[in-house]
Short mmCIF file of C-alpha atoms in Angstrom, two decimals:
data_model
loop_
_atom_site.label_atom_id
_atom_site.label_comp_id
_atom_site.label_asym_id
_atom_site.label_seq_id
_atom_site.Cartn_x
_atom_site.Cartn_y
_atom_site.Cartn_z
CA MET A 1 16.38 38.07 28.03
CA THR A 2 15.93 35.82 24.99
CA LYS A 3 13.69 32.82 25.22
CA GLY A 4 15.20 29.40 24.62
CA LYS A 5 14.07 27.25 21.73
CA PRO A 6 10.95 25.30 22.72
CA PRO A 7 11.53 21.57 23.11
CA GLU A 8 10.71 19.49 20.04
CA ARG A 9 7.44 17.62 20.45
CA TYR A 10 7.05 13.96 19.59
CA ILE A 11 4.07 11.70 18.99
CA PRO A 12 4.07 8.53 21.16
CA ASN A 13 5.18 5.41 19.28
CA ILE A 14 1.85 3.62 19.69
CA LEU A 15 0.05 6.57 18.09
CA LYS A 16 2.52 6.62 15.20
CA PHE A 17 1.47 3.06 14.40
CA ALA A 18 -2.23 3.86 14.88
CA PHE A 19 -2.13 7.02 12.75
CA GLY A 20 -0.20 5.24 9.99
CA GLY A 21 -2.70 2.38 9.76
CA SER A 22 -5.74 4.64 10.01
CA SER A 23 -4.52 6.94 7.23
CA GLY A 24 -3.91 3.96 4.93
CA MET A 25 -7.34 2.51 5.69
CA LEU A 26 -9.10 5.79 4.90
CA ALA A 27 -7.23 6.06 1.59
CA THR A 28 -8.14 2.45 0.73
CA CYS A 29 -11.86 3.20 1.16
CA ILE A 30 -11.51 5.67 -1.73
CA VAL A 31 -9.28 3.75 -4.15
CA GLN A 32 -10.54 0.16 -3.59
CA PRO A 33 -12.36 -0.02 -7.00
CA LEU A 34 -9.06 0.71 -8.80
CA ASP A 35 -7.34 -2.04 -6.82
CA LEU A 36 -10.09 -4.48 -7.82
CA ILE A 37 -9.81 -3.57 -11.52
CA LYS A 38 -6.01 -3.83 -11.37
CA THR A 39 -6.21 -7.34 -9.88
CA ARG A 40 -8.78 -8.53 -12.44
CA MET A 41 -6.58 -7.25 -15.29
CA GLN A 42 -3.47 -8.94 -13.88
CA LEU A 43 -5.29 -12.27 -13.72
CA SER A 44 -6.90 -11.94 -17.14
CA GLY A 45 -5.13 -13.56 -20.07
CA GLY A 46 -6.64 -11.26 -22.70
CA LYS A 47 -5.79 -7.73 -23.80
CA ARG A 48 -8.50 -5.57 -22.26
CA SER A 49 -8.66 -1.98 -21.09
CA SER A 50 -9.32 -0.96 -17.51
CA PHE A 51 -12.55 0.75 -18.65
CA SER A 52 -13.96 -2.42 -20.24
CA VAL A 53 -13.05 -4.47 -17.15
CA GLY A 54 -14.66 -1.92 -14.83
CA SER A 55 -17.85 -1.67 -16.88
CA GLU A 56 -18.12 -5.45 -17.10
CA ILE A 57 -17.87 -5.75 -13.31
CA VAL A 58 -20.65 -3.19 -12.82
CA THR A 59 -22.87 -4.78 -15.52
CA LYS A 60 -22.51 -8.41 -14.41
CA GLU A 61 -21.94 -8.10 -10.67
CA GLY A 62 -23.42 -4.74 -9.71
CA PHE A 63 -21.86 -1.44 -8.65
CA MET A 64 -21.07 -2.59 -5.10
CA ALA A 65 -18.93 -5.40 -6.57
CA LEU A 66 -16.29 -2.70 -7.13
CA TYR A 67 -15.78 -2.85 -3.36
CA SER A 68 -15.38 -6.63 -3.21
CA GLY A 69 -12.58 -7.48 -0.83
CA LEU A 70 -12.76 -4.14 0.98
CA SER A 71 -12.54 -5.84 4.39
CA ALA A 72 -9.32 -7.57 3.27
CA GLY A 73 -8.00 -4.27 1.87
CA LEU A 74 -8.66 -2.58 5.20
CA LEU A 75 -6.97 -5.41 7.11
CA ARG A 76 -3.99 -5.14 4.76
CA GLN A 77 -3.65 -1.47 5.60
CA ALA A 78 -4.16 -2.17 9.31
CA THR A 79 -1.24 -4.62 9.20
CA TYR A 80 1.07 -3.52 6.35
CA THR A 81 0.74 0.28 6.52
CA THR A 82 0.54 0.37 10.32
CA THR A 83 3.78 -1.60 10.56
CA ARG A 84 5.53 0.15 7.66
CA LEU A 85 4.89 3.74 8.75
CA GLY A 86 5.21 2.95 12.44
CA VAL A 87 8.57 1.18 12.03
CA PHE A 88 9.87 3.90 9.70
CA ASN A 89 8.98 6.67 12.17
CA TYR A 90 10.54 4.64 15.00
CA PHE A 91 13.77 4.21 12.98
CA PHE A 92 13.76 7.91 12.08
CA ASP A 93 13.26 9.18 15.64
CA THR A 94 15.73 6.70 17.13
CA TYR A 95 18.40 7.82 14.65
CA LYS A 96 17.66 11.48 15.37
CA GLU A 97 17.90 10.98 19.14
CA THR A 98 21.12 8.93 19.05
CA GLN A 99 22.94 10.91 16.31
CA GLY A 100 21.65 14.36 17.22
CA LYS A 101 20.56 15.10 13.65
CA ALA A 102 18.06 13.96 11.04
CA PRO A 103 19.14 11.05 8.80
CA GLY A 104 20.38 11.81 5.28
CA PHE A 105 18.59 10.84 2.09
CA GLY A 106 20.42 7.51 1.68
CA THR A 107 19.78 6.52 5.29
CA LYS A 108 16.09 7.43 5.00
CA THR A 109 15.83 5.28 1.88
CA LEU A 110 17.36 2.30 3.69
CA MET A 111 14.98 2.88 6.60
CA GLY A 112 12.06 2.88 4.17
CA VAL A 113 13.21 -0.35 2.52
CA GLY A 114 13.61 -2.04 5.90
CA ALA A 115 10.27 -0.81 7.23
CA GLY A 116 8.52 -1.81 3.99
CA SER A 117 9.89 -5.35 4.04
CA ILE A 118 8.83 -5.86 7.68
CA GLY A 119 5.38 -4.43 6.98
CA ALA A 120 4.95 -6.59 3.86
CA PHE A 121 5.72 -9.80 5.75
CA VAL A 122 3.23 -8.89 8.49
CA GLY A 123 0.59 -7.94 5.91
CA THR A 124 0.94 -10.97 3.58
CA PRO A 125 -2.03 -12.97 5.00
CA ALA A 126 -4.35 -10.02 4.38
CA GLU A 127 -2.79 -9.61 0.92
CA VAL A 128 -3.57 -13.25 0.04
CA ALA A 129 -7.17 -12.81 1.19
CA LEU A 130 -7.48 -9.53 -0.75
CA ILE A 131 -6.22 -11.06 -4.02
CA ARG A 132 -8.59 -14.01 -3.76
CA MET A 133 -11.63 -11.94 -2.81
CA THR A 134 -11.13 -9.40 -5.59
CA ALA A 135 -10.50 -12.18 -8.13
CA ASP A 136 -13.48 -14.34 -7.17
CA GLY A 137 -16.04 -12.61 -9.40
CA ARG A 138 -14.15 -13.46 -12.61
CA LEU A 139 -14.34 -17.22 -11.95
CA PRO A 140 -17.22 -19.53 -13.00
CA LYS A 141 -19.78 -19.82 -10.19
CA ASP A 142 -18.84 -23.41 -9.38
CA GLN A 143 -15.17 -22.44 -8.91
CA ARG A 144 -15.66 -19.37 -6.73
CA ARG A 145 -14.42 -19.48 -3.17
CA ASN A 146 -17.24 -17.19 -1.97
CA TYR A 147 -15.46 -15.88 1.12
CA ARG A 148 -17.97 -13.91 3.19
CA ASN A 149 -15.36 -11.51 4.57
CA VAL A 150 -11.67 -11.37 5.37
CA ALA A 151 -12.05 -13.33 8.63
CA ASP A 152 -13.87 -16.13 6.78
CA ALA A 153 -11.17 -16.09 4.09
CA LEU A 154 -8.32 -16.41 6.57
CA MET A 155 -10.02 -19.17 8.58
CA ARG A 156 -10.89 -21.20 5.48
CA ILE A 157 -7.38 -20.88 4.05
CA VAL A 158 -5.95 -22.25 7.31
CA LYS A 159 -8.55 -25.05 7.47
CA GLU A 160 -8.46 -26.09 3.81
CA GLU A 161 -4.82 -25.42 2.87
CA GLY A 162 -2.83 -25.01 6.09
CA ALA A 163 -1.60 -21.98 8.05
CA LEU A 164 1.56 -21.57 5.96
CA LYS A 165 -0.56 -20.78 2.88
CA LEU A 166 -1.38 -17.46 4.53
CA TRP A 167 2.16 -16.46 3.56
CA ARG A 168 1.90 -17.76 -0.01
CA GLY A 169 3.84 -15.37 -2.21
CA ALA A 170 5.52 -13.74 0.80
CA THR A 171 8.88 -13.51 -1.01
CA PRO A 172 7.62 -11.47 -4.02
CA THR A 173 5.40 -9.47 -1.65
CA VAL A 174 8.42 -8.45 0.45
CA ILE A 175 10.54 -7.77 -2.68
CA ARG A 176 7.73 -5.62 -4.12
CA ALA A 177 7.53 -3.64 -0.86
CA MET A 178 11.29 -3.05 -0.92
CA VAL A 179 11.15 -1.87 -4.55
CA VAL A 180 8.11 0.34 -3.89
CA ASN A 181 9.63 2.01 -0.83
CA ALA A 182 13.02 2.53 -2.47
CA ALA A 183 11.44 4.03 -5.61
CA GLN A 184 8.87 6.14 -3.75
CA LEU A 185 11.31 7.75 -1.35
CA GLY A 186 13.93 8.53 -3.97
CA THR A 187 11.68 9.88 -6.73
CA TYR A 188 9.25 11.65 -4.38
CA GLN A 189 12.01 13.74 -2.85
CA GLN A 190 13.48 14.57 -6.27
CA ALA A 191 10.08 15.45 -7.78
CA ARG A 192 9.19 17.55 -4.74
CA GLU A 193 12.34 19.66 -5.14
CA MET A 194 11.63 20.03 -8.88
CA PHE A 195 8.01 21.16 -8.45
CA LEU A 196 8.80 23.42 -5.50
CA ALA A 197 10.09 26.05 -7.95
CA VAL A 198 6.63 26.40 -9.54
CA VAL A 199 4.14 25.00 -7.00
CA ARG A 200 3.58 26.34 -3.50
CA ASP A 201 4.28 23.90 -0.67
CA GLY A 202 1.03 22.20 0.28
CA VAL A 203 -1.48 19.63 -0.98
CA ALA A 204 -0.94 20.57 -4.66
CA LEU A 205 2.83 20.05 -4.35
CA HIS A 206 2.36 16.72 -2.55
CA PHE A 207 -0.07 15.58 -5.26
CA CYS A 208 2.27 16.46 -8.17
CA ALA A 209 5.31 14.86 -6.53
CA SER A 210 3.33 11.74 -5.59
CA MET A 211 2.04 11.24 -9.13
CA VAL A 212 5.58 11.43 -10.58
CA SER A 213 6.82 9.12 -7.84
CA GLY A 214 3.90 6.79 -8.52
CA LEU A 215 4.78 6.58 -12.23
CA VAL A 216 8.38 5.51 -11.57
CA THR A 217 7.29 3.18 -8.77
CA THR A 218 4.64 1.57 -11.00
CA ILE A 219 7.13 0.84 -13.79
CA ALA A 220 9.63 -0.64 -11.31
CA SER A 221 7.28 -2.68 -9.13
CA MET A 222 4.55 -3.98 -11.47
CA PRO A 223 6.40 -7.14 -12.63
CA VAL A 224 6.89 -8.27 -9.04
CA ASP A 225 3.29 -7.31 -8.19
CA ILE A 226 1.81 -9.36 -11.05
CA ILE A 227 3.92 -12.41 -10.17
CA LYS A 228 2.83 -12.02 -6.53
CA THR A 229 -0.83 -11.76 -7.58
CA ARG A 230 -0.69 -14.87 -9.79
CA ILE A 231 1.07 -16.92 -7.08
CA GLN A 232 -1.38 -15.90 -4.35
CA ASN A 233 -4.41 -16.71 -6.52
CA ALA A 234 -3.01 -20.01 -7.86
CA ALA A 235 -4.88 -23.25 -7.35
CA LYS A 236 -3.87 -25.60 -4.56
CA GLY A 237 -0.85 -27.70 -5.48
CA GLN A 238 0.45 -25.40 -8.22
CA SER A 239 4.09 -24.48 -7.63
CA GLN A 240 5.30 -20.89 -7.65
CA LEU A 241 7.83 -21.65 -10.40
CA SER A 242 5.16 -23.10 -12.69
CA VAL A 243 3.00 -20.01 -12.16
CA VAL A 244 5.83 -17.72 -13.34
CA THR A 245 6.92 -19.89 -16.28
CA ASN A 246 3.32 -20.32 -17.52
CA LEU A 247 2.77 -16.57 -17.32
CA LEU A 248 5.84 -15.75 -19.42
CA ARG A 249 5.33 -18.60 -21.89
CA ASN A 250 1.62 -18.01 -22.52
CA GLU A 251 1.34 -14.22 -22.26
CA GLY A 252 4.81 -12.84 -22.97
CA LEU A 253 7.18 -10.49 -21.17
CA PHE A 254 5.00 -7.39 -21.51
CA SER A 255 2.19 -9.09 -19.61
CA LEU A 256 4.23 -8.18 -16.51
CA TRP A 257 2.89 -4.63 -16.94
CA LYS A 258 -0.75 -5.64 -17.44
CA GLY A 259 -3.16 -3.35 -15.58
CA PHE A 260 -0.68 -0.46 -15.71
CA LEU A 261 -3.28 2.33 -15.80
CA PRO A 262 -5.38 1.28 -12.76
CA TYR A 263 -2.21 0.36 -10.86
CA TYR A 264 -0.76 3.81 -11.47
CA ALA A 265 -4.10 5.54 -10.91
CA ARG A 266 -4.36 3.77 -7.55
CA LEU A 267 -0.78 4.14 -6.35
CA GLY A 268 -0.45 7.91 -6.80
CA PRO A 269 -3.73 9.01 -5.14
CA HIS A 270 -3.38 6.37 -2.41
CA THR A 271 0.04 7.76 -1.50
CA VAL A 272 -1.26 11.34 -1.55
CA LEU A 273 -4.36 10.53 0.50
CA THR A 274 -2.44 8.43 3.01
CA PHE A 275 0.02 11.22 3.77
CA ILE A 276 -2.65 13.95 3.79
CA PHE A 277 -4.69 11.96 6.34
CA LEU A 278 -1.52 11.20 8.32
CA GLU A 279 -0.48 14.86 8.43
CA GLN A 280 -3.96 15.89 9.55
CA MET A 281 -3.91 13.31 12.36
CA ASN A 282 -0.47 14.47 13.49
CA ALA A 283 -1.59 18.11 13.42
CA ALA A 284 -4.74 17.27 15.39
CA TYR A 285 -2.67 15.46 18.04
CA PHE A 286 -0.35 18.44 18.49
CA ARG A 287 -3.30 20.82 18.56
CA LEU A 288 -5.22 18.81 21.18
CA THR A 289 -2.16 18.29 23.38
CA GLU A 290 -0.93 21.90 23.16
CA PRO A 291 0.03 23.05 26.68
CA MET A 292 -2.33 25.64 28.10
CA PRO A 293 -0.67 29.11 28.33
CA THR A 294 0.09 30.22 31.87
CA LYS A 295 -1.62 33.37 33.03
CA LYS A 296 0.52 36.23 34.26
CA LEU A 297 -0.20 37.34 37.79
#
């Protein structure tokens, strides 16, 4: 008598959200210095390399300054990545249950865009705090905001500028998330199929595909990311339109790709690390909840 196919196992929805956020937070702990350098370069008006910016930070502010804004980066992952991956997995499983099959590539891309936009809106307050905290060290001492941590940043923004300022730059943040998710899903799948002919399925394959995906995603999303960064760091009373027009008038069109190297160097590894941590958490859950085999009498 043949055995029936074992029932497919699912991870509870609340754990999907928790695993997604935790994996993003772990990855952020590793790549935070690159995020800091990228932000400093995007806010700088001069033509400087990522290496000179990084060395200047260490020389003037100390090595630990590379982790400035880490608390805000972790909160961003706890809000944005938790929501993005959790919503995407919820969309995916709901489609699979109702349609009786996995969604196609186009449907998965739309799910990713939708999940990314929702996650970006939820994560915008942490994004505003992150941009300001990582940018603070480049300002003259009398102009620095000197936020102690992300909680202090959020409370002071509400007190000094109003609660709505927590969503300053929400529109470009959401647009960036939609571009990132659309580009990542499409190019990652294509690169994965391409590398599969020469690289065995595993961490090496995921790394190669993620780096190609990261390159395309960086080119597509950097202009929106720089505009978002400038808007969120702008002084009180400065309009979003004036921020964009001043940027293009004073620094030129190609300034929209300023900080390309650290942005790309962060995006690829962060994607790889996030999904490696996520897969390990999923595997650990299935391993720990594996039903005990019944003993034969």
